[in-house]
Coordinates of C-alpha atoms and ligand atoms in Angstrom, one line a residue:
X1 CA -55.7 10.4 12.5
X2 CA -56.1 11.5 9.2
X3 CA -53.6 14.2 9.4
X4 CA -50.9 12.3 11.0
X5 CA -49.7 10.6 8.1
X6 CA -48.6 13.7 6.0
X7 CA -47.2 15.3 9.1
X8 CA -44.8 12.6 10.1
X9 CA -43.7 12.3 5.9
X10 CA -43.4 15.6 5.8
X11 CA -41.2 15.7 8.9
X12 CA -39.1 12.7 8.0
X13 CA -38.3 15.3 4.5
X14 CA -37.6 17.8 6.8
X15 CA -35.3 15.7 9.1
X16 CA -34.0 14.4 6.0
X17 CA -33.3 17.8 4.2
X18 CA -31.9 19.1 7.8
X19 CA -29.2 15.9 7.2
X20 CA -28.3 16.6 4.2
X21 CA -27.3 20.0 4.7
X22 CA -25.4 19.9 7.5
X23 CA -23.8 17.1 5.4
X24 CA -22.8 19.1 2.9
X25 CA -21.7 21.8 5.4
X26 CA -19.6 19.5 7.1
X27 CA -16.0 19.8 5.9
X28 CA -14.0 17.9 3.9
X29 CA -11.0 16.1 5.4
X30 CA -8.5 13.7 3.8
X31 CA -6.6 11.9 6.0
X32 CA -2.9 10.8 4.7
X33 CA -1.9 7.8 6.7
X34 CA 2.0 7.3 6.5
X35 CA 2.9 4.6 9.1
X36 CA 3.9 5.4 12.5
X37 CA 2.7 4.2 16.2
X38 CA -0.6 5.6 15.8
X39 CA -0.8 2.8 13.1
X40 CA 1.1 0.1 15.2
X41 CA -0.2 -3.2 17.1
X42 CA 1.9 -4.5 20.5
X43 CA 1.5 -8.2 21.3
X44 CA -1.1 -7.6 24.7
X45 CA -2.7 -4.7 25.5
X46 CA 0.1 -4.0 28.1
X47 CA 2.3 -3.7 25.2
X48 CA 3.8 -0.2 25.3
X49 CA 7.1 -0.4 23.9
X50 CA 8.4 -3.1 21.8
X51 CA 5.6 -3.2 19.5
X52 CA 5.4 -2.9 15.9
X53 CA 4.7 0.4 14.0
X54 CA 2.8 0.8 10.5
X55 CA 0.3 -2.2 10.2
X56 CA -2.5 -1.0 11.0
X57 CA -4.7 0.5 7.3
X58 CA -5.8 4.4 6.9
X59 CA -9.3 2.3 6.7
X60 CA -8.9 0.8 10.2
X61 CA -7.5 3.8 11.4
X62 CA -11.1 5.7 10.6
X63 CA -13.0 2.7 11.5
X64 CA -11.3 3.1 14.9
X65 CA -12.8 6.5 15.5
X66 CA -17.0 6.5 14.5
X67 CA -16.9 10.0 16.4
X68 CA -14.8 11.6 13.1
X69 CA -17.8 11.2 10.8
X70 CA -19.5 14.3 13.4
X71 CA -16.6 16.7 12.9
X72 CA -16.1 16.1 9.2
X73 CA -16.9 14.1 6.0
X74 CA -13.3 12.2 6.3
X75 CA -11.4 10.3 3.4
X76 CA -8.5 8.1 3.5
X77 CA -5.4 7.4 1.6
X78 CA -2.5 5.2 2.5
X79 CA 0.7 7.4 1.2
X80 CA 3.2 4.7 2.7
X81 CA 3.0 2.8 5.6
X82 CA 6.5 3.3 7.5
X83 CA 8.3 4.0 11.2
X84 CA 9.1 7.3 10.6
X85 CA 12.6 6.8 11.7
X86 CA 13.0 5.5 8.0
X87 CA 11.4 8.8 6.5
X88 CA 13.5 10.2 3.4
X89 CA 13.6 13.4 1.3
X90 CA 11.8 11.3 -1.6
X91 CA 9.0 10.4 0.6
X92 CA 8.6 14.2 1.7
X93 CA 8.6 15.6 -1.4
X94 CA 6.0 12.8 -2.7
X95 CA 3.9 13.9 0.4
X96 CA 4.1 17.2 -0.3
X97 CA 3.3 16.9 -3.9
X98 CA 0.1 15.0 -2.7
X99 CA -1.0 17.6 -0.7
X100 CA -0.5 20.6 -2.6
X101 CA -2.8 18.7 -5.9
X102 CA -5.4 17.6 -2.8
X103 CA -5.5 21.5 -1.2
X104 CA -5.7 22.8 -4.8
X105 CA -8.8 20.6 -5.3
X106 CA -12.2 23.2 -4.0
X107 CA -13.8 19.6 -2.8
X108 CA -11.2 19.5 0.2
X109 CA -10.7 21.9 2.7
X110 CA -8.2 20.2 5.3
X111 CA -5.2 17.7 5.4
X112 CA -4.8 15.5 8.1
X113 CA -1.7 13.2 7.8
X114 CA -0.8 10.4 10.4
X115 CA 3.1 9.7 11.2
X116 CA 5.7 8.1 13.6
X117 CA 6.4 10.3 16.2
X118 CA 10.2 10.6 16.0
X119 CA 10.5 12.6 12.8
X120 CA 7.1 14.2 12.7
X121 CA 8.5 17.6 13.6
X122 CA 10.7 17.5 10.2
X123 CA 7.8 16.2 8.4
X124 CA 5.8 18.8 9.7
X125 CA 8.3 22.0 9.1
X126 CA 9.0 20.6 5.6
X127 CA 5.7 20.9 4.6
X128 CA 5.2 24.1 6.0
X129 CA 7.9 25.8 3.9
X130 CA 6.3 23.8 1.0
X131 CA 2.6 23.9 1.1
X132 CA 1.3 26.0 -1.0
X133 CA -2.6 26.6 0.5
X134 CA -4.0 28.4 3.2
X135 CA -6.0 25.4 4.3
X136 CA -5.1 23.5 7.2
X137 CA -3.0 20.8 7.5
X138 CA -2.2 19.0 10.7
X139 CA 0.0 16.1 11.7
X140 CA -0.6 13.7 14.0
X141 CA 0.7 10.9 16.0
X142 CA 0.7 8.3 18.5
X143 CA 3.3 7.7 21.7
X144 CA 1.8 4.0 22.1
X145 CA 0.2 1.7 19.9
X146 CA -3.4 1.2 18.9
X147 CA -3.8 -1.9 20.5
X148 CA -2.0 -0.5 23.9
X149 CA -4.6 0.6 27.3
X150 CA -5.1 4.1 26.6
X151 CA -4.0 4.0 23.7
X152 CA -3.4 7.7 22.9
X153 CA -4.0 7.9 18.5
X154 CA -7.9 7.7 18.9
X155 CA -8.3 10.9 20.7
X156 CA -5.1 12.3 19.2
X157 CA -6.6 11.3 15.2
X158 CA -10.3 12.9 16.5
X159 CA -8.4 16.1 17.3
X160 CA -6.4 17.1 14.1
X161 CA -9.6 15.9 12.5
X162 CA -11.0 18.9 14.3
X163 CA -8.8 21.0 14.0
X164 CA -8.5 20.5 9.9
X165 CA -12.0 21.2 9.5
X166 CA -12.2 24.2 11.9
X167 CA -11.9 27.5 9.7
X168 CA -9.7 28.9 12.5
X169 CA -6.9 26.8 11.6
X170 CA -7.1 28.4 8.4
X171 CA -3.6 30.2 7.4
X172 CA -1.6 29.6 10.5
X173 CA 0.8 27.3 8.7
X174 CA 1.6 23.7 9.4
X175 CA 0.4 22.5 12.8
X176 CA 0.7 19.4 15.0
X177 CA -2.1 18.0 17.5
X178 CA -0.8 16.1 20.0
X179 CA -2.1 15.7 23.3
X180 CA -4.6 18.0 24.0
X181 CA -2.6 20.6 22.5
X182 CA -1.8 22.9 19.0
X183 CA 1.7 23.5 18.1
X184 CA 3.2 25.1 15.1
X185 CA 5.2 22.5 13.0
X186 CA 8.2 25.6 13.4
X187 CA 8.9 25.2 16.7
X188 CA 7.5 22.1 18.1
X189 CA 9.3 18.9 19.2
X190 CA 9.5 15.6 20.8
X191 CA 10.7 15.9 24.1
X192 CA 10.2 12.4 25.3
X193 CA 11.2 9.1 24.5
X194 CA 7.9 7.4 25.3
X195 CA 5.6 9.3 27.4
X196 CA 2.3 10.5 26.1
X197 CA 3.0 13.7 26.5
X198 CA 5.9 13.8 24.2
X199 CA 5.4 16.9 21.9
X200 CA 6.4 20.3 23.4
X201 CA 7.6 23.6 22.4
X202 CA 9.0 25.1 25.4
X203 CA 9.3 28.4 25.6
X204 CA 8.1 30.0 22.6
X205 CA 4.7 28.4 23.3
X206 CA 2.5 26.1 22.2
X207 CA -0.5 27.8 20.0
X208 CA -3.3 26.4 21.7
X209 CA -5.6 23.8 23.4
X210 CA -8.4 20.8 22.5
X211 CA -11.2 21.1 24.8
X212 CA -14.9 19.6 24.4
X213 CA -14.6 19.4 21.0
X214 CA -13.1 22.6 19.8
X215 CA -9.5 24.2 19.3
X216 CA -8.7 27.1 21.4
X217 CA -6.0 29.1 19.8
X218 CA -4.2 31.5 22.0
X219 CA -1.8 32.8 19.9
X220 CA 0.3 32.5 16.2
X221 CA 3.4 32.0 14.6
X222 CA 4.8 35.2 13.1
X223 CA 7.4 33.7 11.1
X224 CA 6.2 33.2 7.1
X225 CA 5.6 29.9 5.9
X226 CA 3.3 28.2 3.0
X227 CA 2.2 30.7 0.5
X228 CA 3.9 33.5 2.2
X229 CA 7.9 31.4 1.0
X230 CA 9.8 31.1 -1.9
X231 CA 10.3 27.3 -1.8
X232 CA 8.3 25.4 -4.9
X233 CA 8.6 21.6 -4.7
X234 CA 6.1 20.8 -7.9
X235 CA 9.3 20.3 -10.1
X236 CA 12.2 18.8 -7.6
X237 CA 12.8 15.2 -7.8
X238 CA 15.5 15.4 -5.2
X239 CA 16.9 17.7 -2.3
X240 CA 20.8 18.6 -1.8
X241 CA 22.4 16.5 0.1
X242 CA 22.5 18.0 4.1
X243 CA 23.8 16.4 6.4
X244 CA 24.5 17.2 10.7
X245 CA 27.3 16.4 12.9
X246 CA 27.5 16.7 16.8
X247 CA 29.2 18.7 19.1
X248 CA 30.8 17.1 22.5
X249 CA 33.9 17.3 24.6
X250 CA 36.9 15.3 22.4
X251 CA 35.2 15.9 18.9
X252 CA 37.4 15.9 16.1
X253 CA 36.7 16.7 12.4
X254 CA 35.9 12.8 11.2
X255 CA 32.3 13.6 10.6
X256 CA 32.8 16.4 9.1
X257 CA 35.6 15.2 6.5
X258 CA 33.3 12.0 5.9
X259 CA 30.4 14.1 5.1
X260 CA 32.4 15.8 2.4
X261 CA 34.1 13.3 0.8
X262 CA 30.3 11.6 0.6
X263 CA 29.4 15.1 -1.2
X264 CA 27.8 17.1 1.2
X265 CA 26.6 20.3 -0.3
X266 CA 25.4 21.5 3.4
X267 CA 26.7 21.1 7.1
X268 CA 24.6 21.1 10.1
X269 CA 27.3 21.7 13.1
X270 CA 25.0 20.9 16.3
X271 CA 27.1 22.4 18.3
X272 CA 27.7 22.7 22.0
X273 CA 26.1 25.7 24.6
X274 CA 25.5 28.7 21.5
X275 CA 26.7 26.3 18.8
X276 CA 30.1 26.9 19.6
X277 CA 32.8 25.3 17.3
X278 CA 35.9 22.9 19.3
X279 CA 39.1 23.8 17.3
X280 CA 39.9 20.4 16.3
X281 CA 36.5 21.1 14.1
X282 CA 37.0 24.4 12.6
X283 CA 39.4 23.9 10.0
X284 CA 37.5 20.6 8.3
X285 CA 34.4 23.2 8.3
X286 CA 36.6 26.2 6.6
X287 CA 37.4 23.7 4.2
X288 CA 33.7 22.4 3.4
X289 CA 33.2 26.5 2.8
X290 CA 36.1 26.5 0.8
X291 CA 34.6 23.7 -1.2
X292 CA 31.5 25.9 -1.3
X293 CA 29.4 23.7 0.8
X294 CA 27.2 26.2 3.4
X295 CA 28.1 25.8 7.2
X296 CA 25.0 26.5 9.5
X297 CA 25.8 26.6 13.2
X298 CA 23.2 25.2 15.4
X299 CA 23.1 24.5 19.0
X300 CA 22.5 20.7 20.4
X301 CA 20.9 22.3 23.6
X302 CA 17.1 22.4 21.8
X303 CA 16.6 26.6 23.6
X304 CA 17.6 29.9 22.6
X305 CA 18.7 32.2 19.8
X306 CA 22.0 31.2 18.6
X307 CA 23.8 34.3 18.3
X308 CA 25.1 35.6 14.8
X309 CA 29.5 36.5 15.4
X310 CA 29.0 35.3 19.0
X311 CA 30.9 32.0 19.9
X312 CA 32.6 32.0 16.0
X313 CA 32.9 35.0 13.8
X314 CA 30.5 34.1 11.3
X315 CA 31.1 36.9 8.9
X316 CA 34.9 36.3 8.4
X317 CA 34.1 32.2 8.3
X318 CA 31.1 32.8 5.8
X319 CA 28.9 30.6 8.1
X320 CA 25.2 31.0 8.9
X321 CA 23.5 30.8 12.0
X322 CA 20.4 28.5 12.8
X323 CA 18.1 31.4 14.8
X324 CA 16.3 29.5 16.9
X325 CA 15.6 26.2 14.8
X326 CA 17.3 22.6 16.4
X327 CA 19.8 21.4 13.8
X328 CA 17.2 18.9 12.8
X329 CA 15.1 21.3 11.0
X330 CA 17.8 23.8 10.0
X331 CA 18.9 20.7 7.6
X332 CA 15.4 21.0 6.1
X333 CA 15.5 24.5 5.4
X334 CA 19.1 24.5 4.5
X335 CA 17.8 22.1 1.8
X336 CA 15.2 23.9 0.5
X337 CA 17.5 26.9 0.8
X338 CA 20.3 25.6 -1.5
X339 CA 17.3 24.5 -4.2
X340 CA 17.3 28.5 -4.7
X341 CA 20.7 29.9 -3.9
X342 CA 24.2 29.4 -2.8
X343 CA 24.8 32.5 -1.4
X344 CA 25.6 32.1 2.2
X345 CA 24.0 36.2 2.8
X346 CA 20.7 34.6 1.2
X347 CA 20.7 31.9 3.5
X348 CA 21.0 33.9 6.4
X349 CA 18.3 36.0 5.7
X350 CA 15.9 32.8 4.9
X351 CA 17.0 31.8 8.8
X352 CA 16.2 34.5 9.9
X353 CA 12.2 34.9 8.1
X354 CA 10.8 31.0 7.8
Ligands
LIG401 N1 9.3 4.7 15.8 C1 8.0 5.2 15.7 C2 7.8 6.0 14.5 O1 8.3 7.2 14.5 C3 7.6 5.9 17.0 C4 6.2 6.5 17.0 O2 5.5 6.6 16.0 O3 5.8 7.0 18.1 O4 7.3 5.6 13.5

């Protein structure tokens, strides 16, 4: 008897000492909440389209998920609170900004920002030509709303938690966790109007898998991205204006025209099959080169390498081709592009290493 008081004190130290340090172990996490479904509240709980996005607080969002506080000591901010459909270049470069002071800080080894689903794959590639840390930073997002029946942004927010704090993650760019699944912010996109299982990157691969509480990674992105580019957004308070236009049968040069009289300083041609150019087109886009505005031919069909002198003879119309990138996020580096150079043989050779 008399002994079992200092053993159980001296065990409750222990236990409390055993806290502590896997406490301070633990790793750091700030979650950037910026809108989106995974923020948004339907009317019922049947409610899967039709609801609202962005109302739901970073707070609530944490609240939501007592299971983070085992992967991570997690912070939140609120950085906006939006449907990412009304996402600008001023909000990306504030975002990126926030993340590059937070990554520089030693007290926070991961960035985990939520978002709307249907520009998270621009959100995502931005800021992997713009981060500057190896740390990890993962978006993440939500097909239905929080207040749906399996409601997917629980899971989904418990994931990129994981996967911010696991050192694995480390270097291998911008990434998105969505679904059970790792993508690279490069190549990923949404696939889907409104199924869960939204987020894909066919054919080049997705980087891995979510499974009992750990990321799997099966494989990495070669192209460079965060430290490894040449983009530095600490001083830009704007981007050059960038803007896409469609291919389809019966397209004529409208777009294109509009595009230039609004000042373009970049054009996006989606085009049709291997970004091929209809005739009616092609002289409105020799004469945005003419004005020195930098054509980039893209494809509209979301696969493949679009081939360099292939459908259009790129060299004699001073055009660039997109690689493999969706016209989407050709615009993003095409902006980031022209923030360096004008030179239409630069801008080439960035498509062809980010
Ligand atoms: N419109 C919503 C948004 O992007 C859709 C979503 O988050 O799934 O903010």
């Amino acid at each position: 008897m008399l002994y079992q008081k200092p053993a159980r004190s001296l065990l409750a130290v222990f236990g409390l000492l055993f806290l502590m340090a896997s406490a301070a172990q633990a790793a750091n996490v700030t979650i950037l909440a910026t809108g989106g479904t995974i923020a948004g509240t339907g009317a019922t709980s049947t409610t899967t389209v039709g609801y609202t996005a962005a109302t739901v607080g970073v707070q609530r969002l944490i609240e939501a998920v007592p299971e983070l506080a085992k992967v991570a000591n997690v912070t939140g901010e609120q950085v906006f609170q939006i449907a990412s459909e009304n996402m600008t270049n001023e909000h990306w470069l504030t975002l990126a900004k926030r993340v590059n002071v937070l990554l520089a800080q030693s007290s926070v080894d991961g960035i985990v920002i939520t978002h709307g689903t249907d520009t998270l794959e621009e959100t995502a590639y931005f800021l992997h030509l713009v981060v500057k840390s190896r740390k990890p930073v993962v978006l993440v997002g939500a097909m239905r709303p929080s207040t749906a029946l399996s409601a997917d942004g629980p899971l989904n927010l418990y994931n990129a938690v994981l996967l911010a704090a696991s050192p694995e993650a480390r270097g291998k760019g911008v990434l998105v966790a969505m679904g059970d699944q790792i993508h690279t912010a490069r190549d990923v996109s949404k696939v889907n109007t409104s199924t869960p299982d939204a987020f894909r990157t066919p054919e080049l691969g997705m980087l891995g898998y979510f499974q009992g509480s750990k990321a799997f990674f099966y494989r990495q992105l070669v192209r460079k991205h965060t430290v490894e580019t040449e983009f530095d957004v600490s001083a830009l308070a704007s981007l050059p204006s960038v803007e896409i236009v469609y291919g389809y049968a019966n397209v004529g040069p409208v777009a294109v025209d509009a595009y230039m009289a609004a000042g373009a300083k970049g054009i996006i041609h989606a085009g049709v099959g291997d970004g091929s150019l209809a005739a009616k087109v092609v002289p409105a886009l020799k004469a945005a080169r003419a004005k020195g505005a930098i054509v980039v031919r893209a494809s509209r069909v979301g696969q493949g390498i679009l081939a360099r002198n292939g459908e259009a003879n790129d060299v004699e119309l001073d055009f660039v081709v997109a690689d493999t990138l969706n016209a989407q996020k050709a615009r993003i580096l095409l902006m980031l592009a022209l923030t360096k150079t004008t030179s239409s043989k630069e801008i080439q050779r960035m498509f062809y290493m980010y």
